[in-house]
Amino acid sequence: MNTKPVREGEELNEVNLKNFLLENNLITDVGSELSVGQFSNGFSNLTYLLNIEDKEYVLRRPPFAAPKRGHDMGREYKVIHNLNSVFDKTPKAYAYTEDKEIIGAPFYIMSKVEGEILTAKEAHKRQVTPEEFKTISNTWLDTFVAFHNIDYKAAGLEDLGRPEGYVERQVTNWGKQYLAAATDDVPAAEKVMTWMHENQPRQYDHTLIHNDFKYDNVVFKDDSWKEIAAILDWEMCTLGDPLMDLGTSLGYWTVAADPDFMKQGLPSPTVMPGNPSRTDVVQQYALKSGRNIDNLVFYYAYGLFKIAVIAQQIYYRYKHGHTSDPKFAYLNKASELCCNTAWMTIQKNKIDNLM
């Protein structure tokens, strides 16, 4: 993934940063030249590439004027650091600080993982073939299942979340967060919130869940697509129902048969030939994981609604001048799209062929 020059207003204090790197034995001389680039693919935490002393590091910090919920750098660092010993698909975590005097916010430093990140733009540029996508989707799903099978207690992450009551809390909290960030009248949002409250599952497995597992949040080792080198964006990782995790992934999984407004609002490489349908993803996940998947419509609707809330929160910050990134300007429309699609899947009681 290429970087761009750092956006105005999102610069790092390079003098303080170099002192931090020296104190943590990541460089040998504060006089060394530091080059900073910014990754532009994400919509949440800010991610920078640091080049210094022939080394490359990645820095993660919260966005400016971030909401109180989420963006916990210490939590994200702990997940990666602890998983380093039990799961080989996490970046190496080097250092973390809560000291806001250094760059203005808590942050951590991790390794830069080499490999291929498959965004929609990159997939079209490469002209990825249907046969390649069969391999890609299978590798992606195998890694997803392996992640859900991690012994989180062995990783020292048993205090990461409260899996009991997880589904109910998520339904309630995402609803509250949507209402707090709402800027437009979207009737479908209230309908979806009410339906999810009344139709949520009461019994489920307890596992680590990533909460943002999609093609462009994994790094494939190379373009044979047979191995994933690392999973990225751990900020929402917790303990809970793995099918909620699957539901979020399905929310991003647009396919060629979907209406144009879905494909345009949720651009994804999954629309290209060779990718399985959402129903096929679920069936393969059930086969590989051994889990029964009941209440499938709930999980897909939940995934769409959660994406709607995240988009709406970012748009809220954009509208109120807390970020100037132009890619945020239409996220309210993406949020409305997700709410409308969630209500459509509920009404039709299926997750594919919605039109």
Short mmCIF file of C-alpha atoms in Angstrom, two decimals:
data_model
loop_
_atom_site.label_atom_id
_atom_site.label_comp_id
_atom_site.label_asym_id
_atom_site.label_seq_id
_atom_site.Cartn_x
_atom_site.Cartn_y
_atom_site.Cartn_z
CA MET A 1 0.00 0.00 0.00
CA ASN A 2 1.48 3.34 -1.06
CA THR A 3 1.60 6.37 1.19
CA LYS A 4 0.90 10.01 0.47
CA PRO A 5 2.24 13.23 2.00
CA VAL A 6 0.82 13.85 5.47
CA ARG A 7 -2.46 15.76 5.35
CA GLU A 8 -2.41 19.33 6.62
CA GLY A 9 -3.25 19.41 10.30
CA GLU A 10 -2.31 15.76 10.84
CA GLU A 11 1.46 16.19 11.03
CA LEU A 12 3.61 14.51 13.70
CA ASN A 13 6.05 16.25 16.05
CA GLU A 14 9.15 14.67 14.55
CA VAL A 15 11.60 15.84 17.24
CA ASN A 16 9.55 14.28 20.03
CA LEU A 17 8.89 11.19 17.94
CA LYS A 18 12.58 10.56 17.28
CA ASN A 19 13.31 10.85 21.00
CA PHE A 20 10.61 8.25 21.66
CA LEU A 21 12.06 5.90 19.05
CA LEU A 22 15.52 6.27 20.62
CA GLU A 23 14.22 5.62 24.12
CA ASN A 24 12.62 2.39 22.88
CA ASN A 25 15.78 1.21 21.09
CA LEU A 26 14.18 1.51 17.66
CA ILE A 27 16.84 3.93 16.37
CA THR A 28 20.38 4.76 17.43
CA ASP A 29 20.60 8.52 16.79
CA VAL A 30 18.03 11.30 17.16
CA GLY A 31 19.92 13.16 14.47
CA SER A 32 18.93 10.57 11.87
CA GLU A 33 16.78 11.80 9.00
CA LEU A 34 13.11 10.84 9.39
CA SER A 35 10.71 10.56 6.46
CA VAL A 36 6.98 10.37 7.25
CA GLY A 37 4.21 9.29 4.89
CA GLN A 38 0.53 8.71 5.55
CA PHE A 39 -1.60 5.75 4.55
CA SER A 40 -4.86 7.01 3.06
CA ASN A 41 -6.89 3.82 2.70
CA GLY A 42 -8.47 3.70 6.16
CA PHE A 43 -11.44 5.64 7.49
CA SER A 44 -10.65 5.54 11.20
CA ASN A 45 -7.34 5.61 13.08
CA LEU A 46 -4.54 7.55 11.43
CA THR A 47 -1.67 5.41 10.15
CA TYR A 48 1.77 6.67 9.22
CA LEU A 49 4.87 5.09 7.67
CA LEU A 50 8.16 6.07 9.30
CA ASN A 51 11.41 5.66 7.35
CA ILE A 52 14.54 6.11 9.47
CA GLU A 53 17.99 4.52 9.61
CA ASP A 54 17.09 2.12 6.79
CA LYS A 55 14.19 0.85 8.89
CA GLU A 56 10.44 1.12 8.32
CA TYR A 57 7.93 1.38 11.15
CA VAL A 58 4.19 1.99 11.21
CA LEU A 59 2.66 4.44 13.70
CA ARG A 60 -1.02 4.35 14.67
CA ARG A 61 -2.85 7.11 16.51
CA PRO A 62 -6.52 8.10 16.97
CA PRO A 63 -8.13 10.56 14.57
CA PHE A 64 -8.42 14.17 15.66
CA ALA A 65 -11.62 14.94 17.64
CA ALA A 66 -12.38 11.21 17.88
CA PRO A 67 -15.47 10.10 19.83
CA LYS A 68 -14.89 8.82 23.34
CA ARG A 69 -15.81 5.26 22.42
CA GLY A 70 -13.21 3.31 20.45
CA HIS A 71 -9.77 4.40 19.21
CA ASP A 72 -8.11 2.92 22.33
CA MET A 73 -4.47 2.69 21.29
CA GLY A 74 -3.42 0.86 24.44
CA ARG A 75 -6.03 -1.80 23.89
CA GLU A 76 -5.07 -2.23 20.23
CA TYR A 77 -1.39 -2.48 21.16
CA LYS A 78 -2.11 -5.08 23.85
CA VAL A 79 -4.03 -7.28 21.39
CA ILE A 80 -1.23 -7.27 18.83
CA HIS A 81 1.54 -7.64 21.40
CA ASN A 82 -0.14 -10.61 23.12
CA LEU A 83 -1.09 -12.33 19.87
CA ASN A 84 2.52 -12.14 18.63
CA SER A 85 3.28 -15.23 20.72
CA VAL A 86 0.35 -17.41 19.62
CA PHE A 87 -0.78 -16.23 16.17
CA ASP A 88 1.69 -15.61 13.36
CA LYS A 89 -0.59 -13.31 11.40
CA THR A 90 -0.19 -10.23 13.57
CA PRO A 91 2.31 -7.42 12.97
CA LYS A 92 5.16 -7.13 15.46
CA ALA A 93 4.25 -4.64 18.20
CA TYR A 94 7.25 -2.58 19.41
CA ALA A 95 6.20 0.26 21.71
CA TYR A 96 3.20 2.16 23.07
CA THR A 97 2.71 5.36 25.02
CA GLU A 98 -0.20 7.25 26.57
CA ASP A 99 1.89 10.41 26.77
CA LYS A 100 -0.02 12.97 24.71
CA GLU A 101 2.86 15.43 24.92
CA ILE A 102 4.82 13.53 22.26
CA ILE A 103 2.55 13.85 19.19
CA GLY A 104 -0.73 15.04 20.75
CA ALA A 105 -2.36 11.65 21.35
CA PRO A 106 -1.57 8.11 22.54
CA PHE A 107 0.08 5.99 19.83
CA TYR A 108 1.99 2.81 19.20
CA ILE A 109 4.69 1.59 16.84
CA MET A 110 4.51 -1.69 14.94
CA SER A 111 6.29 -3.42 12.09
CA LYS A 112 5.56 -2.71 8.45
CA VAL A 113 4.33 -5.94 6.85
CA GLU A 114 5.40 -6.58 3.29
CA GLY A 115 2.90 -8.08 0.88
CA GLU A 116 -0.23 -7.42 -1.15
CA ILE A 117 -3.30 -5.52 0.08
CA LEU A 118 -6.30 -6.07 -2.15
CA THR A 119 -8.45 -2.96 -2.28
CA ALA A 120 -11.14 -2.61 -4.94
CA LYS A 121 -8.88 -0.24 -6.88
CA GLU A 122 -5.91 -2.60 -6.66
CA ALA A 123 -7.95 -5.65 -7.73
CA HIS A 124 -9.20 -3.88 -10.85
CA LYS A 125 -5.73 -2.54 -11.62
CA ARG A 126 -4.27 -6.05 -11.41
CA GLN A 127 -7.21 -7.54 -13.33
CA VAL A 128 -7.41 -10.36 -10.79
CA THR A 129 -8.86 -13.46 -12.48
CA PRO A 130 -11.81 -15.59 -11.31
CA GLU A 131 -9.42 -18.47 -10.57
CA GLU A 132 -7.27 -16.18 -8.44
CA PHE A 133 -10.33 -14.99 -6.53
CA LYS A 134 -11.26 -18.57 -5.73
CA THR A 135 -7.86 -18.91 -4.06
CA ILE A 136 -8.10 -15.47 -2.43
CA SER A 137 -11.52 -16.09 -0.91
CA ASN A 138 -10.52 -19.54 0.34
CA THR A 139 -7.31 -18.24 1.95
CA TRP A 140 -9.19 -15.33 3.49
CA LEU A 141 -11.85 -17.60 4.95
CA ASP A 142 -9.35 -20.16 6.26
CA THR A 143 -7.57 -17.35 8.11
CA PHE A 144 -10.88 -16.05 9.49
CA VAL A 145 -11.74 -19.48 10.90
CA ALA A 146 -8.21 -19.91 12.32
CA PHE A 147 -8.49 -16.54 14.04
CA HIS A 148 -11.79 -17.51 15.67
CA ASN A 149 -10.12 -20.71 16.93
CA ILE A 150 -7.35 -18.86 18.82
CA ASP A 151 -7.13 -19.75 22.52
CA TYR A 152 -7.51 -16.21 23.82
CA LYS A 153 -6.80 -17.30 27.38
CA ALA A 154 -3.41 -18.68 26.31
CA ALA A 155 -2.73 -15.26 24.77
CA GLY A 156 -3.56 -13.52 28.04
CA LEU A 157 -6.57 -11.79 26.52
CA GLU A 158 -9.34 -13.18 28.71
CA ASP A 159 -9.93 -9.68 30.09
CA LEU A 160 -10.25 -8.09 26.63
CA GLY A 161 -14.05 -8.12 26.73
CA ARG A 162 -17.16 -9.61 28.33
CA PRO A 163 -18.48 -12.27 25.95
CA GLU A 164 -21.54 -12.95 28.13
CA GLY A 165 -24.25 -10.57 26.95
CA TYR A 166 -22.11 -9.36 24.06
CA VAL A 167 -24.85 -9.44 21.42
CA GLU A 168 -27.35 -7.52 23.52
CA ARG A 169 -24.78 -4.86 24.40
CA GLN A 170 -23.78 -4.44 20.76
CA VAL A 171 -27.35 -4.01 19.57
CA THR A 172 -27.98 -1.43 22.29
CA ASN A 173 -24.69 0.45 22.01
CA TRP A 174 -24.58 0.73 18.22
CA GLY A 175 -28.12 2.07 18.32
CA LYS A 176 -27.13 4.72 20.84
CA GLN A 177 -24.06 5.67 18.83
CA TYR A 178 -26.11 6.05 15.66
CA LEU A 179 -28.58 8.39 17.34
CA ALA A 180 -25.75 10.45 18.85
CA ALA A 181 -24.16 10.98 15.42
CA ALA A 182 -27.31 11.27 13.30
CA THR A 183 -27.44 14.20 10.89
CA ASP A 184 -30.19 13.12 8.45
CA ASP A 185 -33.66 11.61 8.77
CA VAL A 186 -33.30 7.91 7.86
CA PRO A 187 -36.55 6.03 8.71
CA ALA A 188 -34.97 2.63 8.05
CA ALA A 189 -32.46 3.15 10.87
CA GLU A 190 -35.13 3.15 13.61
CA LYS A 191 -36.84 0.14 12.04
CA VAL A 192 -33.61 -1.86 11.93
CA MET A 193 -32.74 -0.98 15.53
CA THR A 194 -36.16 -2.11 16.77
CA TRP A 195 -36.07 -5.35 14.75
CA MET A 196 -32.57 -6.28 15.95
CA HIS A 197 -33.54 -5.71 19.56
CA GLU A 198 -36.50 -8.06 19.16
CA ASN A 199 -34.71 -10.76 17.11
CA GLN A 200 -31.24 -11.04 18.59
CA PRO A 201 -29.77 -14.49 19.42
CA ARG A 202 -29.47 -15.34 23.10
CA GLN A 203 -26.95 -18.20 22.91
CA TYR A 204 -23.68 -18.14 20.99
CA ASP A 205 -20.00 -19.14 21.09
CA HIS A 206 -17.38 -16.99 22.76
CA THR A 207 -14.21 -16.27 20.74
CA LEU A 208 -11.84 -13.49 19.78
CA ILE A 209 -13.52 -11.36 17.12
CA HIS A 210 -11.78 -8.85 14.87
CA ASN A 211 -14.83 -6.77 13.88
CA ASP A 212 -13.40 -5.51 10.57
CA PHE A 213 -12.17 -8.60 8.74
CA LYS A 214 -12.24 -7.92 5.00
CA TYR A 215 -9.95 -8.21 1.99
CA ASP A 216 -8.27 -4.84 2.43
CA ASN A 217 -7.53 -5.46 6.12
CA VAL A 218 -5.29 -8.44 5.43
CA VAL A 219 -1.85 -8.56 3.83
CA PHE A 220 -1.34 -11.46 1.44
CA LYS A 221 2.23 -12.74 1.48
CA ASP A 222 2.49 -12.54 -2.33
CA ASP A 223 0.35 -12.68 -5.45
CA SER A 224 0.00 -16.45 -5.31
CA TRP A 225 -2.71 -15.50 -2.75
CA LYS A 226 -2.14 -18.76 -0.81
CA GLU A 227 -1.06 -17.24 2.48
CA ILE A 228 -1.93 -14.22 4.59
CA ALA A 229 1.12 -12.61 6.21
CA ALA A 230 -0.78 -10.39 8.64
CA ILE A 231 -4.17 -9.06 9.66
CA LEU A 232 -4.44 -5.27 10.07
CA ASP A 233 -6.69 -2.79 11.94
CA TRP A 234 -7.16 -4.40 15.35
CA GLU A 235 -8.88 -1.46 17.04
CA MET A 236 -12.26 -3.19 17.47
CA CYS A 237 -10.96 -6.64 18.43
CA THR A 238 -12.76 -8.06 21.47
CA LEU A 239 -14.39 -11.19 22.87
CA GLY A 240 -17.87 -12.11 21.69
CA ASP A 241 -19.98 -13.99 19.17
CA PRO A 242 -17.88 -14.99 16.11
CA LEU A 243 -21.01 -14.85 13.96
CA MET A 244 -21.28 -11.13 14.70
CA ASP A 245 -17.78 -10.90 13.23
CA LEU A 246 -18.94 -12.86 10.18
CA GLY A 247 -21.96 -10.57 9.88
CA THR A 248 -19.74 -7.49 9.72
CA SER A 249 -17.65 -9.10 6.97
CA LEU A 250 -20.82 -9.94 5.06
CA GLY A 251 -21.87 -6.30 5.33
CA TYR A 252 -18.86 -5.34 3.22
CA TRP A 253 -19.24 -8.33 0.87
CA THR A 254 -20.99 -6.79 -2.11
CA VAL A 255 -21.40 -9.07 -5.14
CA ALA A 256 -21.99 -8.63 -8.85
CA ALA A 257 -25.70 -9.49 -8.53
CA ASP A 258 -26.30 -6.66 -6.04
CA PRO A 259 -28.05 -3.43 -7.14
CA ASP A 260 -25.72 -0.73 -8.45
CA PHE A 261 -26.40 1.52 -5.47
CA MET A 262 -25.00 -1.18 -3.16
CA LYS A 263 -21.91 -1.80 -5.26
CA GLN A 264 -21.19 1.91 -5.56
CA GLY A 265 -21.84 2.66 -1.89
CA LEU A 266 -19.82 -0.30 -0.59
CA PRO A 267 -17.04 -0.73 -3.17
CA SER A 268 -15.26 -4.05 -2.72
CA PRO A 269 -13.16 -6.49 -4.76
CA THR A 270 -15.79 -9.10 -3.88
CA VAL A 271 -17.96 -7.86 -6.77
CA MET A 272 -15.48 -9.31 -9.27
CA PRO A 273 -15.99 -12.74 -10.90
CA GLY A 274 -14.75 -15.74 -8.95
CA ASN A 275 -15.85 -14.51 -5.54
CA PRO A 276 -18.52 -16.54 -3.70
CA SER A 277 -21.93 -15.13 -2.88
CA ARG A 278 -22.68 -14.11 0.70
CA THR A 279 -24.67 -17.33 1.13
CA ASP A 280 -21.70 -19.35 -0.15
CA VAL A 281 -19.38 -17.57 2.29
CA VAL A 282 -21.68 -18.52 5.15
CA GLN A 283 -21.93 -22.15 4.03
CA GLN A 284 -18.14 -22.44 3.68
CA TYR A 285 -17.59 -20.79 7.05
CA ALA A 286 -20.01 -23.24 8.67
CA LEU A 287 -18.23 -26.17 7.01
CA LYS A 288 -14.72 -25.01 7.95
CA SER A 289 -15.58 -23.92 11.50
CA GLY A 290 -18.12 -26.59 12.43
CA ARG A 291 -20.51 -23.90 13.68
CA ASN A 292 -24.22 -23.90 12.94
CA ILE A 293 -25.39 -20.54 11.64
CA ASP A 294 -28.95 -19.80 12.61
CA ASN A 295 -30.54 -16.36 12.44
CA LEU A 296 -28.43 -15.47 9.41
CA VAL A 297 -30.53 -12.44 8.46
CA PHE A 298 -29.90 -10.96 11.90
CA TYR A 299 -26.14 -11.23 11.53
CA TYR A 300 -26.11 -9.65 8.06
CA ALA A 301 -28.48 -6.84 9.07
CA TYR A 302 -26.35 -6.20 12.16
CA GLY A 303 -23.20 -6.02 10.03
CA LEU A 304 -24.76 -3.49 7.69
CA PHE A 305 -26.09 -1.39 10.54
CA LYS A 306 -22.72 -1.33 12.31
CA ILE A 307 -21.05 -0.15 9.11
CA ALA A 308 -23.77 2.51 8.86
CA VAL A 309 -22.94 3.80 12.33
CA ILE A 310 -19.20 3.91 11.69
CA ALA A 311 -19.74 5.83 8.45
CA GLN A 312 -22.16 8.21 10.16
CA GLN A 313 -19.76 8.93 13.01
CA ILE A 314 -16.98 9.80 10.59
CA TYR A 315 -19.35 12.00 8.56
CA TYR A 316 -20.43 13.74 11.78
CA ARG A 317 -16.80 14.68 12.49
CA TYR A 318 -16.40 15.86 8.88
CA LYS A 319 -19.56 17.97 8.96
CA HIS A 320 -18.45 19.64 12.18
CA GLY A 321 -15.01 20.50 10.79
CA HIS A 322 -12.95 18.03 12.81
CA THR A 323 -11.45 16.47 9.68
CA SER A 324 -11.02 17.83 6.16
CA ASP A 325 -10.43 14.61 4.22
CA PRO A 326 -12.72 14.93 1.15
CA LYS A 327 -13.39 11.17 1.03
CA PHE A 328 -15.59 11.67 4.12
CA ALA A 329 -17.95 14.13 2.41
CA TYR A 330 -20.55 11.56 1.33
CA LEU A 331 -20.36 9.04 4.14
CA ASN A 332 -23.82 10.07 5.31
CA LYS A 333 -25.14 8.64 2.05
CA ALA A 334 -23.17 5.43 2.60
CA SER A 335 -24.68 5.21 6.09
CA GLU A 336 -28.20 5.66 4.72
CA LEU A 337 -27.50 3.00 2.07
CA CYS A 338 -26.47 0.48 4.73
CA CYS A 339 -29.57 1.17 6.82
CA ASN A 340 -31.85 0.81 3.81
CA THR A 341 -30.13 -2.41 2.72
CA ALA A 342 -30.40 -3.85 6.24
CA TRP A 343 -34.12 -3.14 6.28
CA MET A 344 -34.46 -4.67 2.81
CA THR A 345 -32.78 -7.91 3.91
CA ILE A 346 -35.01 -8.09 6.97
CA GLN A 347 -38.16 -7.62 4.89
CA LYS A 348 -37.10 -10.20 2.30
CA ASN A 349 -35.66 -12.58 4.93
CA LYS A 350 -32.54 -13.38 2.87
CA ILE A 351 -29.00 -12.09 2.36
CA ASP A 352 -28.63 -12.49 -1.41
CA ASN A 353 -30.72 -11.51 -4.47
CA LEU A 354 -32.27 -8.57 -2.66
CA MET A 355 -33.73 -6.95 -5.81
#
